[in-house]
Coordinates of C-alpha atoms and ligand atoms in Angstrom, one line a residue:
X35 CA -22.6 -78.7 49.0
X36 CA -25.7 -77.5 50.8
X37 CA -25.6 -77.2 54.7
X38 CA -28.8 -77.1 57.0
X39 CA -27.9 -73.7 57.6
X40 CA -27.5 -70.5 55.5
X41 CA -23.8 -70.2 54.3
X42 CA -24.5 -67.0 52.7
X43 CA -24.8 -65.8 56.3
X44 CA -21.8 -66.9 57.8
X45 CA -19.4 -66.4 54.7
X46 CA -19.3 -62.8 53.4
X47 CA -18.1 -63.4 49.9
X48 CA -17.7 -65.7 47.3
X49 CA -14.5 -66.8 48.0
X50 CA -13.2 -67.0 52.1
X51 CA -10.0 -67.9 53.5
X52 CA -10.5 -70.0 56.8
X53 CA -7.5 -69.9 59.3
X54 CA -6.6 -72.3 62.2
X55 CA -8.8 -69.7 64.5
X56 CA -12.0 -71.2 62.1
X57 CA -13.6 -67.7 62.5
X58 CA -15.2 -66.3 59.2
X59 CA -13.6 -63.5 58.0
X60 CA -15.4 -60.0 58.9
X61 CA -17.2 -61.7 61.7
X62 CA -18.6 -59.2 63.7
X63 CA -20.9 -60.8 66.3
X64 CA -20.6 -61.7 70.3
X65 CA -18.9 -64.3 71.9
X66 CA -22.0 -66.8 71.7
X67 CA -22.4 -66.0 68.3
X68 CA -18.9 -66.8 67.7
X69 CA -18.8 -70.2 69.1
X70 CA -22.0 -71.1 66.8
X71 CA -20.2 -69.8 63.9
X72 CA -17.1 -71.6 64.4
X73 CA -19.0 -74.8 64.9
X74 CA -20.5 -74.0 61.2
X75 CA -17.5 -73.4 59.5
X76 CA -16.0 -76.7 61.0
X77 CA -18.9 -78.2 60.1
X78 CA -18.4 -77.1 56.2
X79 CA -14.7 -77.7 56.5
X80 CA -15.0 -81.2 57.5
X81 CA -17.8 -82.0 54.9
X82 CA -15.6 -80.5 52.1
X83 CA -12.6 -82.5 53.4
X84 CA -14.6 -86.0 53.4
X85 CA -16.2 -85.0 49.8
X86 CA -12.2 -84.3 48.6
X87 CA -11.1 -87.6 50.0
X88 CA -14.1 -89.3 48.4
X89 CA -13.2 -87.8 45.2
X90 CA -9.6 -88.8 45.1
X91 CA -10.4 -92.4 46.8
X92 CA -9.0 -91.7 50.0
X93 CA -9.8 -93.7 53.3
X94 CA -9.3 -90.6 55.6
X95 CA -9.6 -87.0 54.6
X96 CA -6.6 -84.6 54.5
X97 CA -8.7 -81.5 55.5
X98 CA -10.6 -81.5 58.7
X99 CA -11.3 -78.7 61.0
X100 CA -9.1 -80.4 63.9
X101 CA -6.3 -80.7 61.5
X102 CA -6.6 -77.2 60.4
X103 CA -6.7 -75.7 64.1
X104 CA -3.3 -77.5 64.8
X105 CA -1.6 -76.4 61.3
X106 CA -0.3 -73.3 59.8
X107 CA -2.6 -73.8 56.9
X108 CA -5.2 -71.8 54.9
X109 CA -8.5 -73.3 53.6
X110 CA -9.8 -71.3 50.9
X111 CA -13.8 -71.8 50.3
X112 CA -15.5 -71.1 47.2
X113 CA -19.0 -70.3 48.1
X114 CA -22.0 -69.7 45.6
X115 CA -24.1 -67.3 47.6
X116 CA -27.4 -66.9 45.4
X117 CA -27.6 -70.8 44.8
X118 CA -30.9 -72.2 46.9
X119 CA -32.6 -69.0 47.1
X120 CA -29.8 -67.1 49.2
X121 CA -29.2 -70.0 51.1
X122 CA -25.8 -70.7 49.3
X123 CA -23.9 -73.4 48.9
X124 CA -20.2 -74.4 49.2
X125 CA -18.8 -75.5 45.8
X126 CA -14.8 -75.8 46.3
X127 CA -12.0 -76.0 48.6
X128 CA -8.5 -75.3 48.3
X129 CA -5.7 -76.2 51.2
X130 CA -2.4 -74.5 51.1
X131 CA 0.7 -74.7 53.6
X132 CA 4.5 -74.0 53.8
X133 CA 6.4 -77.5 54.1
X134 CA 9.9 -78.1 55.1
X135 CA 10.8 -80.3 52.3
X136 CA 14.1 -82.2 50.8
X137 CA 13.2 -82.5 46.9
X138 CA 15.9 -83.6 43.9
X139 CA 16.2 -81.9 40.8
X140 CA 16.3 -83.6 37.3
X141 CA 20.2 -84.1 38.1
X142 CA 19.6 -85.6 41.2
X143 CA 20.6 -82.7 43.3
X144 CA 19.4 -82.3 46.7
X145 CA 17.3 -79.0 47.6
X146 CA 16.1 -78.3 51.2
X147 CA 13.1 -75.9 50.7
X148 CA 10.3 -74.8 52.3
X149 CA 7.8 -73.6 49.4
X150 CA 4.0 -73.2 49.7
X151 CA 2.1 -76.3 48.7
X152 CA -1.1 -77.1 47.5
X153 CA -2.2 -79.8 50.2
X154 CA -5.9 -80.6 49.0
X155 CA -7.7 -79.3 46.2
X156 CA -11.5 -80.1 45.3
X157 CA -14.6 -78.8 43.3
X158 CA -17.9 -80.1 43.9
X159 CA -18.9 -83.1 41.2
X160 CA -21.7 -80.9 39.7
X161 CA -19.3 -78.0 39.2
X162 CA -16.3 -79.6 37.8
X163 CA -14.8 -78.6 34.7
X164 CA -16.6 -75.1 34.6
X165 CA -13.9 -72.9 35.7
X166 CA -14.3 -72.8 38.9
X167 CA -11.1 -74.6 40.1
X168 CA -9.2 -72.1 37.8
X169 CA -11.3 -69.1 40.0
X170 CA -10.2 -70.4 43.1
X171 CA -6.9 -71.2 42.3
X172 CA -6.2 -67.8 40.8
X173 CA -7.2 -66.3 44.1
X174 CA -4.9 -68.1 46.1
X175 CA -2.1 -67.4 43.8
X176 CA -2.8 -63.6 44.2
X177 CA -3.2 -63.8 48.1
X178 CA 0.0 -65.9 48.5
X179 CA 1.7 -63.9 46.2
X180 CA 3.0 -67.0 44.3
X181 CA 3.6 -68.3 40.8
X182 CA 2.0 -71.7 40.0
X183 CA 5.7 -73.0 39.1
X184 CA 7.0 -72.5 42.5
X185 CA 4.4 -74.6 44.2
X186 CA 4.9 -78.2 45.4
X187 CA 1.7 -80.2 45.3
X188 CA 1.2 -83.2 47.4
X189 CA 0.1 -86.2 46.0
X190 CA -1.5 -84.7 42.9
X191 CA -4.3 -86.6 41.2
X192 CA -4.5 -87.0 37.4
X193 CA -7.2 -84.5 37.3
X194 CA -4.8 -82.1 39.1
X195 CA -1.7 -82.7 36.7
X196 CA -4.1 -82.1 34.0
X197 CA -5.3 -78.9 35.5
X198 CA -2.1 -77.4 35.9
X199 CA -1.0 -78.5 32.3
X200 CA -4.0 -76.7 31.2
X201 CA -4.4 -73.5 33.2
X202 CA -0.5 -73.3 33.5
X203 CA 1.2 -74.9 31.2
X204 CA 3.0 -77.2 33.6
X205 CA 4.2 -80.6 31.9
X206 CA 6.4 -83.2 32.9
X207 CA 6.0 -83.6 36.5
X208 CA 9.1 -84.6 38.7
X209 CA 7.9 -87.0 41.2
X210 CA 9.5 -86.9 44.4
X211 CA 10.0 -89.8 47.3
X212 CA 8.0 -88.0 49.4
X213 CA 5.3 -88.0 47.0
X214 CA 5.2 -84.3 46.5
X215 CA 5.5 -82.9 42.7
X216 CA 7.3 -80.1 41.2
X217 CA 7.8 -78.7 37.9
X218 CA 10.7 -77.4 35.9
X219 CA 11.5 -73.9 36.8
X220 CA 10.9 -74.9 40.7
X221 CA 14.5 -74.6 41.5
X222 CA 16.1 -71.5 41.1
X223 CA 18.5 -71.2 37.9
X224 CA 22.3 -71.7 38.7
X225 CA 24.1 -68.7 38.4
X226 CA 27.3 -68.4 36.5
X227 CA 30.5 -66.3 37.6
X228 CA 32.3 -64.2 35.1
X229 CA 34.0 -67.4 34.0
X230 CA 30.9 -69.1 33.0
X231 CA 31.2 -71.4 36.3
X232 CA 28.1 -72.5 37.8
X233 CA 28.1 -71.1 41.1
X234 CA 26.9 -73.9 43.8
X235 CA 27.4 -74.3 46.9
X236 CA 25.3 -71.2 47.7
X237 CA 22.2 -70.5 49.9
X238 CA 19.4 -68.5 47.9
X239 CA 16.6 -66.6 49.1
X240 CA 14.6 -65.6 46.0
X241 CA 11.8 -63.0 46.3
X242 CA 8.9 -65.6 46.6
X243 CA 11.1 -66.7 50.1
X244 CA 11.9 -70.3 48.7
X245 CA 15.0 -70.8 50.3
X246 CA 17.1 -73.5 48.2
X247 CA 20.4 -74.9 49.0
X248 CA 22.1 -76.5 46.2
X249 CA 25.6 -77.5 48.2
X250 CA 26.6 -80.6 50.0
X251 CA 24.7 -81.8 53.2
X252 CA 26.3 -82.3 56.3
X253 CA 25.0 -84.6 59.0
X254 CA 21.4 -85.5 58.9
X255 CA 21.0 -84.0 55.5
X256 CA 21.4 -80.3 56.7
X257 CA 23.0 -77.6 54.9
X258 CA 26.6 -77.2 56.1
X259 CA 27.4 -73.8 58.2
X260 CA 29.8 -71.1 56.4
X261 CA 33.0 -72.8 57.6
X262 CA 36.0 -70.1 57.2
X263 CA 36.2 -67.3 59.6
X264 CA 36.4 -65.0 57.0
X265 CA 33.1 -65.9 55.7
X266 CA 31.7 -65.8 59.1
X267 CA 33.1 -62.4 60.4
X268 CA 33.1 -60.6 56.8
X269 CA 29.4 -62.3 56.0
X270 CA 30.9 -63.0 52.2
X271 CA 28.6 -63.4 49.9
X272 CA 30.4 -64.7 46.5
X273 CA 32.5 -67.7 45.6
X274 CA 35.7 -66.7 45.0
X275 CA 37.0 -69.9 42.8
X276 CA 35.6 -73.1 42.0
X277 CA 37.3 -74.5 45.0
X278 CA 35.6 -73.1 47.6
X279 CA 36.3 -74.3 51.2
X280 CA 32.6 -74.9 51.4
X281 CA 28.8 -73.4 51.3
X282 CA 28.2 -69.5 51.7
X283 CA 25.1 -67.8 52.7
X284 CA 24.1 -65.3 50.2
X285 CA 22.9 -62.2 52.0
X286 CA 20.0 -60.5 49.9
Ligands
ACO433 C1 -3.2 -82.0 46.1 C2 -4.3 -82.6 45.6 O1 -5.5 -82.0 46.0 S1 -4.6 -83.9 44.5 C3 -6.6 -83.9 44.4 C4 -7.1 -83.1 43.4 N1 -8.8 -83.0 43.7 C5 -9.0 -84.2 42.8 O2 -8.6 -84.9 41.8 C6 -10.6 -84.4 43.0 C7 -11.6 -84.5 42.0 N2 -11.4 -83.3 40.9 C8 -11.8 -81.9 41.5 O3 -12.2 -81.7 42.5 C9 -11.6 -80.9 39.9 O4 -11.5 -81.5 38.8 C10 -10.1 -80.1 40.4 C11 -10.0 -79.3 41.9 C12 -8.8 -80.8 39.9 C13 -10.0 -79.1 39.1 O5 -11.5 -77.9 39.1 P1 -12.2 -77.9 38.1 O6 -13.2 -77.2 38.6 O7 -12.6 -79.0 37.4 O8 -11.3 -77.2 37.2 P2 -11.5 -76.0 35.9 O9 -13.1 -76.2 35.5 O10 -10.9 -75.0 36.5 O11 -10.3 -76.7 34.7 C14 -10.7 -77.8 34.2 C15 -9.6 -78.5 34.1 O12 -8.9 -79.3 34.8 C16 -8.8 -80.5 34.6 N3 -9.9 -81.6 35.1 C17 -11.0 -81.3 35.7 N4 -11.6 -82.6 35.8 C18 -11.1 -83.5 35.1 C19 -11.3 -84.6 34.9 N5 -12.5 -85.4 35.1 N6 -10.6 -85.7 34.0 C20 -9.3 -85.0 33.6 N7 -8.9 -83.7 33.7 C21 -9.8 -83.0 34.4 C22 -8.6 -80.8 33.1 O13 -7.5 -80.2 32.7 C23 -10.0 -79.7 33.1 O14 -9.7 -79.0 31.6 P3 -10.7 -79.5 30.3 O15 -12.0 -79.8 30.7 O16 -10.4 -78.7 29.1 O17 -10.0 -80.9 30.0

């Protein structure tokens, strides 16, 4: 996508991360220059958000500068800095952010998770199916230190589902009531104790920060807190028997 200003002047590399400040990485100008550059970044984010909405048949964009300012999200922009005689064009956009979600696994078990989510993804029509989407996505995976299988995706289009299958072998999406999709492997495996008994009723905190609660839900769907005085005082981490009185917090 082309803009009336030189995008190669404001974006110093082929993939840039835009955060709620809308200040491009590496900006080193003065104050007056800053408001000018922020207005241009906002124009790019808005235009890419509009184009993504149009491509997905949505009446309202998911991504806009105004929405980005209010949320703890990241917009990754893919820039072809050499196009148009060095003026540059913006060819792709990917928005991510953490969301607090309740999701079901295939056994119908509730999980309360805060995973990194793919919220909006778009590559310009003239460049789709040329590998740019993968390039942008791979950059995001590295920056956020996350595996594709640990992502939740908000209302993925058929094209995005096909993309996840082709590049990451992720098939048979689990569609959630909140319109998010996760794949097999999103949920941590249940661990077994020495007797081979599945250890449920536990809050787990794997390396990627995804917190999953697989025990019974209390009032309003919140996990129940440790319930015995021993658990609270000694911060016990394992379940001694299959008849444990309630959920325990695993300290890792
Ligand atoms: C949470 C969300 O954002 S959901 C909305 C996702 N965005 C959209 O649907 C908007 C329109 N589509 C796009 O912008 C792009 O096609 C994207 C972002 C989904 C993928 O970006 P691309 O640069 O095309 O991906 P890339 O070239 O790396 O990979 C291509 C693969 O993506 C999938 N794909 C891309 N375009 C299509 C299409 N028109 N039809 C079916 N699958 C497609 C295919 O698996 C394709 O592989 P193939 O060509 O061998 O069939």
